[in-house]
Amino acid sequence: MPQPKVSVIVPVYNCRSTLSRCVDSVFGQSLAEIELICVDDGSTDGSRSLLASYDDPRLIVRHQPNSGGPGAPRNVGLKLASGEFVQFLDADDWLDPRALERMVAMAEENGTDIVIGKYVGVGRNVPRRLFRRTVARTTVHDNPPDLYATLAPLKLFRRELIKDLRFAEGLLSHEDQEFTARAYFRAGGVSVLADHDCYFWVEREDGTSVMQQGGAPDLDFFPAIGRVMRVVEEHTAPGEARDRMLRRNFREEIMPRFGAAYLAADAETRAVTEEGALRLIRAHLTPRITETMAPFFRQVAHCLQHGEGELLTEIVRHRVSGRTAPLVARDGRVYEASPGFGELPDPCYDVTARLPFRCELARVSWDGGVLRAELKAELPGGEIADPVLVLRRRGEGGQAGTAPLRLGLGGLAAALVVAALRPAKGRWDLSVEARIGEVAISTRLAVGEAGLPDPAFLPVEGGRPMVRLYATDFGNLSLEAGIPGAAPDRAASAAVTGGRLVVSGRLPLGTGLGLRVLARLRAEEPVVATADAVLDGASFTAELPLRNWETGTWRLEYEIVDRDGTVPGVFTPDRLTGGRVGLRRIAKPYRTSKGRLAVQLGARALHLAVPALLGGLARRVLRQNRGHSRAYSAR
């Protein structure tokens, strides 16, 4: 067998129910040059016999007595691996059919040592922020993306990078974090593949995974996390990057140990937890990290550092209960009045910079140049006063417009006159500003499940007269003014009458804008006929004389006109009526194969034109005769 491109390493322990899906996802890869190394760590549920049922030369199986964690079987797999790359895969999880092909291509194209393919959580949360966009090349020091947000080894590694790294053995959990951290700092470059779902990361429905059962005991857990934190300090200088990584260890690993399991533990086990956490707090917690932590974490850290055991239990019990603490505003700051408030230092309860103030859009629409928005606002534990919807240009000191939010049927409602701003070309953000007591608070307006309307036509300073609402990568509502591209299609009626083409419809325009209707002849030499539309509120009408038009096919378009530019658009047919253009030609509006409005102008058939001509003469003679008759009778 030739050298494989990728060695996939799977530690196996009592996972028969999911193992087939895992193995099949590897053998179903579009990249054929692979080997699958399954190391059975003493399974007793039939996983061994299931592996024996596969007859594929790319499968390598090793059996060993149970080692007490996934570290040892992964290390065995590393010794056996011969691929240029190594992909770690857990037996509960599976890969997308093209995952390895795409990740290998990413590594080879960018010369990177690690590729993190997009995780998809199946019954569990995954680090979504990391996968907001594909990043060809980055390092663990960069933010964004924050690679340190995931310390799991479920990634593609260049084998040369990790050939001498090993996982901690005998640990039920967190055996992988030091391995991954060292690989990050050693890597010359890391790629993030966010454009395709690659790795499906599963939470067991029966709750039997090691992590669901609580993971490693604290006697093993805290030393393992301490080793990871020391790796960070060995490879970073004091500053933002180090603080960000250590803060992640406190937030994701250390402080969560103070939860329901802590309350249910006996005094001896609690003491082990407290001692292990305190050791890491003394070694690695800095004031800069403390300031950016949630109040609960600050309270726990203070209690551990000052021997406040009874109060610590009360604080954890309140946290586990899920009760909302009331908010107190004083001296320009906001505090949560949870257990210990007034006993511990105020900074332990300060939530000014991280208030749970949230506003989510319910509905939004354009009404001419007015943006009408309905939203729901929440501030658990507190009441907001004087809420205002704010549209502010992105950047320091940008111009802004505001509208008060008033109580409506479905929540708060505002009407923001965007047209009056004549917004400058660029990006604008929408937020809600209010007060709690005398403290000013604000939050971005989240889009939520609300649908966003089509772009609106408004005057834009220095740009094309069109604006659109959009959701940012963080799910917040923003506006882009002077956007490139064409306007949305607009339905229009077209009727031929009296030798004229009358085009009408609805197209809400902001004050100061004009509308021009254009007809383009499909010919070698471009011919364009234009007419300025008459506007009446959101309605428009334009008349184009047809008598001087050349015979052929004419396509109908429009332009929104402003002093700073135009926005082109096309019409889709609504009601269509043809008619004569003089005696010899006929104009027929119709829908093109692409659904656009067009007019065919051509000669009338002779057998239709002659009778029509004779009929017209006859009617004129008849009218004249009737006139003579009336005159004779009068005499």
Coordinates of C-alpha atoms in Angstrom, one line a residue, residues 517-521 527-531 544-545 549 554:
V517 CA -37.6 55.4 -17.4
L518 CA -35.4 54.2 -20.3
A519 CA -36.1 52.1 -23.3
R520 CA -33.1 50.4 -25.1
L521 CA -33.4 49.1 -28.6
V527 CA -30.5 53.5 -29.2
V528 CA -32.0 54.8 -26.0
A529 CA -35.3 56.7 -25.4
T530 CA -35.9 58.3 -22.0
A531 CA -38.7 60.0 -20.1
L544 CA -42.7 57.7 -23.9
P545 CA -43.8 58.8 -27.4
W549 CA -39.1 54.8 -32.4
W554 CA -37.1 47.6 -26.8

